[in-house]
């Protein structure tokens, strides 16, 4: 049985797209005959990321990570993040049989939003990190084209899926809010551009689900908005199903799992015409993309819930797991039979 080691700086109890993608990947690789091992901050002492204490950084040493990888003895190494563990695993993997990586996050844009560092410097770091591997997995065609234009090599598509059994339109409404309900689910952080949505003049109600470093500030400044904090499982799914329109103000996401969860819940998407929303919606008519996000949100009130749900049915986690392994085999230059 082929063995895959996934190295990630993002892991439980964090709630984000990277963690959910890896969790679903691990679940669906087992039935495909892949033995999966996870190297995460859970194995080390950690410290909080300055300004973002929900994220814990591993205090690992090079020899510790190298020995851990040697004990695992994987056939394939997938490095999911460019953090402390990712950097140390990159170093160790280059002494073995190489690695593949994933471009989950727009690291240059996110760092530049917080610190006075030029994006060009950060993209140089990202090219150094990812181009050393055998292949880099990206979620969408438009992101692959964008990264290729910036000098990234060996790019492969690894899409995402959604649990259409958990996320569905038929939950009883857990809150009594005036209609229409304009919904957003995500991390309350500067790079997500959530305040654009919060400041919009819209009828009905705004419902915002998610935690993050800006949550308390948003609560204080937007008392007319209903904030629930982070939610999960059926509680989260029921909140999704309350929405009439899902408003996605981000300009920097590489995909947006929340978009698929909203669609599966029968909620059409209002977003900017950027990577992620553009790829997910395609020509489905399951939402509206416009540079005027308020205009898109209001137009979505005329999009049938059935059309949103139908688009979500095009995405499955099982297909994503197969796509991941196909890209891994191709990157390592081995046949499906090893």
Short mmCIF file of C-alpha atoms in Angstrom, two decimals:
data_model
loop_
_atom_site.label_atom_id
_atom_site.label_comp_id
_atom_site.label_asym_id
_atom_site.label_seq_id
_atom_site.Cartn_x
_atom_site.Cartn_y
_atom_site.Cartn_z
CA UNK A 1 0.00 0.00 0.00
CA UNK A 2 1.55 3.36 -1.02
CA UNK A 3 2.20 5.68 1.90
CA UNK A 4 1.61 9.44 1.77
CA UNK A 5 2.88 11.88 4.38
CA UNK A 6 1.02 15.20 4.48
CA UNK A 7 2.91 18.00 6.22
CA UNK A 8 0.77 20.92 7.32
CA UNK A 9 1.16 23.93 9.61
CA UNK A 10 -2.64 24.35 9.57
CA UNK A 11 -4.43 21.73 11.63
CA UNK A 12 -7.07 21.22 14.27
CA UNK A 13 -8.45 23.04 16.19
CA UNK A 14 -8.15 25.65 13.42
CA UNK A 15 -11.26 25.98 11.28
CA UNK A 16 -10.38 26.95 7.74
CA UNK A 17 -10.36 25.71 4.17
CA UNK A 18 -6.89 24.16 4.39
CA UNK A 19 -7.80 22.02 7.39
CA UNK A 20 -11.14 20.94 5.93
CA UNK A 21 -9.54 20.08 2.59
CA UNK A 22 -6.93 17.87 4.25
CA UNK A 23 -9.48 16.20 6.54
CA UNK A 24 -11.68 15.27 3.59
CA UNK A 25 -8.68 14.15 1.55
CA UNK A 26 -7.50 11.83 4.33
CA UNK A 27 -10.98 10.34 4.69
CA UNK A 28 -11.30 9.55 0.98
CA UNK A 29 -7.75 8.36 0.30
CA UNK A 30 -8.15 5.33 2.58
CA UNK A 31 -10.74 3.63 0.34
CA UNK A 32 -8.40 4.28 -2.60
CA UNK A 33 -5.72 2.14 -0.94
CA UNK A 34 -3.47 4.97 0.29
CA UNK A 35 -1.92 4.88 3.77
CA UNK A 36 -1.91 8.52 5.03
CA UNK A 37 0.26 9.97 7.79
CA UNK A 38 -0.10 13.58 9.05
CA UNK A 39 2.76 15.71 10.36
CA UNK A 40 1.22 18.73 12.07
CA UNK A 41 1.82 21.20 14.93
CA UNK A 42 -0.03 18.76 17.23
CA UNK A 43 3.29 16.91 17.64
CA UNK A 44 5.26 19.96 18.86
CA UNK A 45 5.21 22.81 21.32
CA UNK A 46 3.59 25.81 19.66
CA UNK A 47 3.41 29.59 19.97
CA UNK A 48 0.62 31.88 18.75
CA UNK A 49 1.10 33.76 15.49
CA UNK A 50 1.49 37.46 16.41
CA UNK A 51 -1.76 39.28 15.70
CA UNK A 52 -3.58 36.01 15.02
CA UNK A 53 -3.48 33.87 18.18
CA UNK A 54 -5.91 31.28 16.77
CA UNK A 55 -3.04 30.09 14.56
CA UNK A 56 -0.31 28.21 16.44
CA UNK A 57 3.18 27.85 14.98
CA UNK A 58 5.20 24.70 15.68
CA UNK A 59 8.51 25.07 17.52
CA UNK A 60 10.28 22.34 15.60
CA UNK A 61 13.96 21.73 14.88
CA UNK A 62 15.40 20.48 11.56
CA UNK A 63 16.64 17.18 12.96
CA UNK A 64 13.31 16.52 14.68
CA UNK A 65 11.35 16.91 11.45
CA UNK A 66 13.92 14.93 9.48
CA UNK A 67 13.76 12.03 11.94
CA UNK A 68 9.97 12.13 11.98
CA UNK A 69 9.89 11.86 8.18
CA UNK A 70 12.41 9.02 8.27
CA UNK A 71 10.23 7.12 10.78
CA UNK A 72 7.21 7.57 8.56
CA UNK A 73 9.21 6.41 5.53
CA UNK A 74 6.61 7.62 3.00
CA UNK A 75 6.55 6.93 -0.71
CA UNK A 76 5.18 10.44 -1.30
CA UNK A 77 5.46 13.69 0.66
CA UNK A 78 2.87 16.43 0.22
CA UNK A 79 3.70 19.79 1.85
CA UNK A 80 0.47 21.73 2.29
CA UNK A 81 1.78 24.97 3.84
CA UNK A 82 4.77 27.26 3.67
CA UNK A 83 5.08 27.67 7.47
CA UNK A 84 7.75 26.39 9.90
CA UNK A 85 6.91 22.71 9.40
CA UNK A 86 6.59 23.13 5.67
CA UNK A 87 10.00 24.77 5.43
CA UNK A 88 11.71 22.09 7.52
CA UNK A 89 9.95 19.29 5.64
CA UNK A 90 10.98 20.85 2.32
CA UNK A 91 14.61 20.70 3.39
CA UNK A 92 14.33 17.07 4.51
CA UNK A 93 12.30 15.96 1.48
CA UNK A 94 14.88 17.31 -0.96
CA UNK A 95 17.36 14.87 0.57
CA UNK A 96 14.97 11.99 -0.07
CA UNK A 97 12.74 11.55 -3.10
CA UNK A 98 11.38 15.08 -3.30
CA UNK A 99 7.89 16.36 -2.55
CA UNK A 100 4.74 17.85 -3.97
CA UNK A 101 3.19 21.00 -2.55
CA UNK A 102 -0.16 22.78 -2.55
CA UNK A 103 -0.89 26.45 -3.15
CA UNK A 104 -3.76 26.86 -0.68
CA UNK A 105 -3.29 30.48 0.35
CA UNK A 106 -2.30 33.76 -1.26
CA UNK A 107 0.54 34.15 1.21
CA UNK A 108 2.07 37.27 -0.46
CA UNK A 109 -1.22 39.18 -0.42
CA UNK A 110 -2.07 38.12 3.13
CA UNK A 111 1.32 39.13 4.54
CA UNK A 112 1.38 42.42 2.63
CA UNK A 113 -2.04 43.25 4.08
CA UNK A 114 -0.51 43.12 7.57
CA UNK A 115 3.14 44.10 7.20
CA UNK A 116 5.07 46.53 4.94
CA UNK A 117 6.60 43.83 2.75
CA UNK A 118 6.43 44.03 -1.07
CA UNK A 119 4.43 41.26 -2.73
CA UNK A 120 7.26 40.82 -5.24
CA UNK A 121 9.62 39.69 -2.47
CA UNK A 122 7.05 37.29 -1.12
CA UNK A 123 6.32 35.81 -4.55
CA UNK A 124 10.04 35.23 -4.98
CA UNK A 125 9.96 33.22 -1.74
CA UNK A 126 6.90 31.29 -2.93
CA UNK A 127 8.56 30.39 -6.24
CA UNK A 128 11.65 29.23 -4.35
CA UNK A 129 9.49 27.08 -2.09
CA UNK A 130 7.17 25.48 -4.63
CA UNK A 131 9.38 25.20 -7.72
CA UNK A 132 11.81 22.98 -5.82
CA UNK A 133 9.15 20.28 -5.63
CA UNK A 134 8.06 17.71 -8.17
CA UNK A 135 4.68 19.39 -8.61
CA UNK A 136 2.47 22.06 -7.11
CA UNK A 137 -1.26 21.42 -6.75
CA UNK A 138 -3.70 24.32 -7.28
CA UNK A 139 -7.46 24.39 -6.94
CA UNK A 140 -8.56 26.05 -10.18
CA UNK A 141 -7.62 26.59 -13.80
CA UNK A 142 -7.53 30.37 -13.39
CA UNK A 143 -5.14 30.10 -10.44
CA UNK A 144 -2.92 27.78 -12.46
CA UNK A 145 -2.79 30.31 -15.30
CA UNK A 146 -2.07 33.14 -12.89
CA UNK A 147 0.75 31.32 -11.11
CA UNK A 148 2.25 30.13 -14.39
CA UNK A 149 2.45 33.76 -15.51
CA UNK A 150 4.36 34.51 -12.30
CA UNK A 151 7.00 31.84 -12.95
CA UNK A 152 5.62 28.81 -11.10
CA UNK A 153 6.28 25.40 -12.70
CA UNK A 154 4.77 21.89 -12.74
CA UNK A 155 1.27 23.00 -11.77
CA UNK A 156 -1.52 20.42 -11.42
CA UNK A 157 -5.22 20.82 -10.68
CA UNK A 158 -6.59 19.51 -7.38
CA UNK A 159 -10.15 20.76 -7.01
CA UNK A 160 -12.36 20.61 -3.92
CA UNK A 161 -15.67 19.02 -2.98
CA UNK A 162 -18.65 19.44 -0.68
CA UNK A 163 -20.74 17.18 1.54
CA UNK A 164 -24.16 17.54 -0.06
CA UNK A 165 -25.71 15.34 2.63
CA UNK A 166 -24.70 17.67 5.45
CA UNK A 167 -25.16 20.91 3.52
CA UNK A 168 -28.68 20.99 2.11
CA UNK A 169 -31.60 23.46 1.94
CA UNK A 170 -34.19 21.75 4.18
CA UNK A 171 -33.04 22.65 7.72
CA UNK A 172 -35.49 24.52 9.99
CA UNK A 173 -34.36 28.13 10.45
CA UNK A 174 -32.42 28.41 13.76
CA UNK A 175 -32.86 32.21 13.93
CA UNK A 176 -35.78 34.55 13.34
CA UNK A 177 -34.43 37.26 11.05
CA UNK A 178 -36.19 39.59 8.60
CA UNK A 179 -35.97 38.46 4.97
CA UNK A 180 -34.08 38.52 2.75
CA UNK A 181 -31.09 37.14 4.66
CA UNK A 182 -27.71 38.05 3.16
CA UNK A 183 -25.23 35.53 4.52
CA UNK A 184 -21.47 35.37 4.84
CA UNK A 185 -19.43 32.52 6.34
CA UNK A 186 -15.68 32.82 6.78
CA UNK A 187 -12.77 34.06 8.80
CA UNK A 188 -13.05 37.57 10.24
CA UNK A 189 -9.64 38.77 9.06
CA UNK A 190 -8.38 41.70 7.03
CA UNK A 191 -7.48 39.64 3.95
CA UNK A 192 -11.08 38.44 3.60
CA UNK A 193 -12.46 41.94 2.88
CA UNK A 194 -15.51 41.18 5.05
CA UNK A 195 -16.07 44.83 5.90
CA UNK A 196 -17.07 45.54 2.31
CA UNK A 197 -20.10 43.33 2.92
CA UNK A 198 -20.79 44.68 6.40
CA UNK A 199 -20.90 48.26 5.14
CA UNK A 200 -23.25 47.53 2.21
CA UNK A 201 -26.76 48.97 2.19
CA UNK A 202 -29.01 45.94 1.78
CA UNK A 203 -32.62 45.15 2.68
CA UNK A 204 -33.55 42.51 5.25
CA UNK A 205 -30.78 41.10 7.43
CA UNK A 206 -27.08 40.34 7.39
CA UNK A 207 -25.97 37.09 9.01
CA UNK A 208 -22.24 36.50 9.53
CA UNK A 209 -20.79 33.18 10.70
CA UNK A 210 -17.14 32.72 11.65
CA UNK A 211 -14.42 33.68 14.10
CA UNK A 212 -11.16 35.51 13.69
CA UNK A 213 -9.09 38.46 14.89
CA UNK A 214 -11.53 41.14 13.68
CA UNK A 215 -14.72 39.60 15.06
CA UNK A 216 -15.03 41.69 18.23
CA UNK A 217 -14.21 44.90 16.36
CA UNK A 218 -16.88 44.12 13.75
CA UNK A 219 -19.45 43.36 16.46
CA UNK A 220 -18.82 46.74 18.06
CA UNK A 221 -18.97 48.73 14.83
CA UNK A 222 -21.84 46.92 13.10
CA UNK A 223 -24.49 46.32 15.78
CA UNK A 224 -27.19 45.77 13.16
CA UNK A 225 -25.45 42.63 11.86
CA UNK A 226 -26.08 39.22 13.43
CA UNK A 227 -22.71 37.60 14.27
CA UNK A 228 -22.75 33.99 15.48
CA UNK A 229 -19.02 33.30 15.80
CA UNK A 230 -17.57 30.03 14.53
CA UNK A 231 -19.99 27.14 14.06
CA UNK A 232 -19.64 23.61 12.69
CA UNK A 233 -21.59 20.49 11.77
CA UNK A 234 -25.37 20.60 11.54
CA UNK A 235 -25.46 23.92 13.42
CA UNK A 236 -23.39 25.49 10.64
CA UNK A 237 -25.41 23.76 7.93
CA UNK A 238 -28.68 25.11 9.36
CA UNK A 239 -27.27 28.64 9.35
CA UNK A 240 -26.25 28.23 5.70
CA UNK A 241 -29.77 27.10 4.82
CA UNK A 242 -31.16 30.32 6.31
CA UNK A 243 -29.49 32.40 3.63
CA UNK A 244 -31.24 33.88 0.63
CA UNK A 245 -27.95 35.12 -0.85
CA UNK A 246 -24.36 34.25 0.04
CA UNK A 247 -22.16 37.34 -0.27
CA UNK A 248 -18.47 36.60 -0.82
CA UNK A 249 -16.40 39.81 -0.75
CA UNK A 250 -12.94 38.20 -0.83
CA UNK A 251 -10.56 39.19 -3.60
CA UNK A 252 -7.74 36.86 -2.53
CA UNK A 253 -9.12 33.34 -1.95
CA UNK A 254 -7.68 30.59 -4.12
CA UNK A 255 -10.95 28.65 -4.10
CA UNK A 256 -13.50 29.18 -1.32
CA UNK A 257 -14.97 26.00 0.17
CA UNK A 258 -17.70 28.12 1.72
CA UNK A 259 -18.99 28.81 -1.79
CA UNK A 260 -19.65 25.11 -2.38
CA UNK A 261 -21.28 24.77 1.04
CA UNK A 262 -23.58 27.70 0.28
CA UNK A 263 -24.52 26.31 -3.13
CA UNK A 264 -25.24 22.88 -1.61
CA UNK A 265 -27.54 24.68 0.84
CA UNK A 266 -29.46 26.19 -2.08
CA UNK A 267 -28.00 29.67 -1.61
CA UNK A 268 -26.85 31.54 -4.74
CA UNK A 269 -23.48 33.33 -4.72
CA UNK A 270 -22.81 37.06 -5.08
CA UNK A 271 -19.11 37.72 -5.60
CA UNK A 272 -16.50 39.64 -7.50
CA UNK A 273 -15.39 38.07 -10.84
CA UNK A 274 -12.12 36.71 -9.43
CA UNK A 275 -10.34 33.36 -9.01
CA UNK A 276 -12.52 31.03 -6.96
CA UNK A 277 -16.01 32.38 -7.58
CA UNK A 278 -15.36 32.60 -11.32
CA UNK A 279 -14.19 28.98 -11.46
CA UNK A 280 -16.87 27.55 -9.18
CA UNK A 281 -19.85 29.30 -10.77
CA UNK A 282 -18.64 29.02 -14.36
CA UNK A 283 -21.65 29.31 -16.65
CA UNK A 284 -24.00 27.59 -14.21
CA UNK A 285 -26.16 30.62 -13.47
CA UNK A 286 -25.97 29.69 -9.76
CA UNK A 287 -24.94 33.20 -8.78
CA UNK A 288 -23.95 36.62 -10.01
CA UNK A 289 -20.42 38.00 -10.44
CA UNK A 290 -20.03 41.77 -10.67
CA UNK A 291 -17.51 44.45 -9.74
CA UNK A 292 -20.46 46.09 -7.98
CA UNK A 293 -20.96 43.56 -5.17
CA UNK A 294 -24.21 45.15 -3.94
CA UNK A 295 -25.66 44.90 -7.44
CA UNK A 296 -24.66 41.23 -7.57
CA UNK A 297 -26.22 40.57 -4.15
CA UNK A 298 -29.56 42.09 -5.12
CA UNK A 299 -29.58 40.29 -8.48
CA UNK A 300 -29.09 36.96 -6.69
CA UNK A 301 -32.52 37.31 -5.12
CA UNK A 302 -33.88 36.22 -8.51
CA UNK A 303 -31.67 33.09 -8.75
CA UNK A 304 -33.59 29.88 -7.93
CA UNK A 305 -32.30 27.82 -5.02
CA UNK A 306 -32.56 24.72 -7.21
CA UNK A 307 -29.99 26.14 -9.60
CA UNK A 308 -27.51 26.71 -6.75
CA UNK A 309 -28.01 23.20 -5.38
CA UNK A 310 -27.58 21.66 -8.84
CA UNK A 311 -24.20 23.33 -9.28
CA UNK A 312 -22.96 21.96 -5.93
CA UNK A 313 -23.76 18.44 -7.09
CA UNK A 314 -20.95 18.75 -9.66
CA UNK A 315 -18.35 18.65 -6.87
CA UNK A 316 -17.49 15.55 -4.82
CA UNK A 317 -14.70 14.89 -2.32
CA UNK A 318 -14.15 11.38 -3.70
CA UNK A 319 -13.39 12.79 -7.15
CA UNK A 320 -11.01 15.30 -5.55
CA UNK A 321 -9.11 12.53 -3.79
CA UNK A 322 -8.66 10.66 -7.06
CA UNK A 323 -7.53 13.86 -8.76
CA UNK A 324 -5.02 14.46 -5.95
CA UNK A 325 -3.46 11.02 -6.29
CA UNK A 326 -3.36 11.21 -10.09
CA UNK A 327 -1.43 14.48 -9.79
CA UNK A 328 0.87 12.91 -7.18
CA UNK A 329 1.66 9.87 -9.31
CA UNK A 330 2.27 12.09 -12.32
CA UNK A 331 4.54 14.43 -10.35
CA UNK A 332 6.63 11.52 -9.05
CA UNK A 333 6.70 9.85 -12.46
CA UNK A 334 5.25 6.54 -11.31
CA UNK A 335 2.39 4.48 -12.68
CA UNK A 336 -0.88 3.98 -10.81
CA UNK A 337 0.41 0.55 -9.85
CA UNK A 338 3.51 2.09 -8.19
#
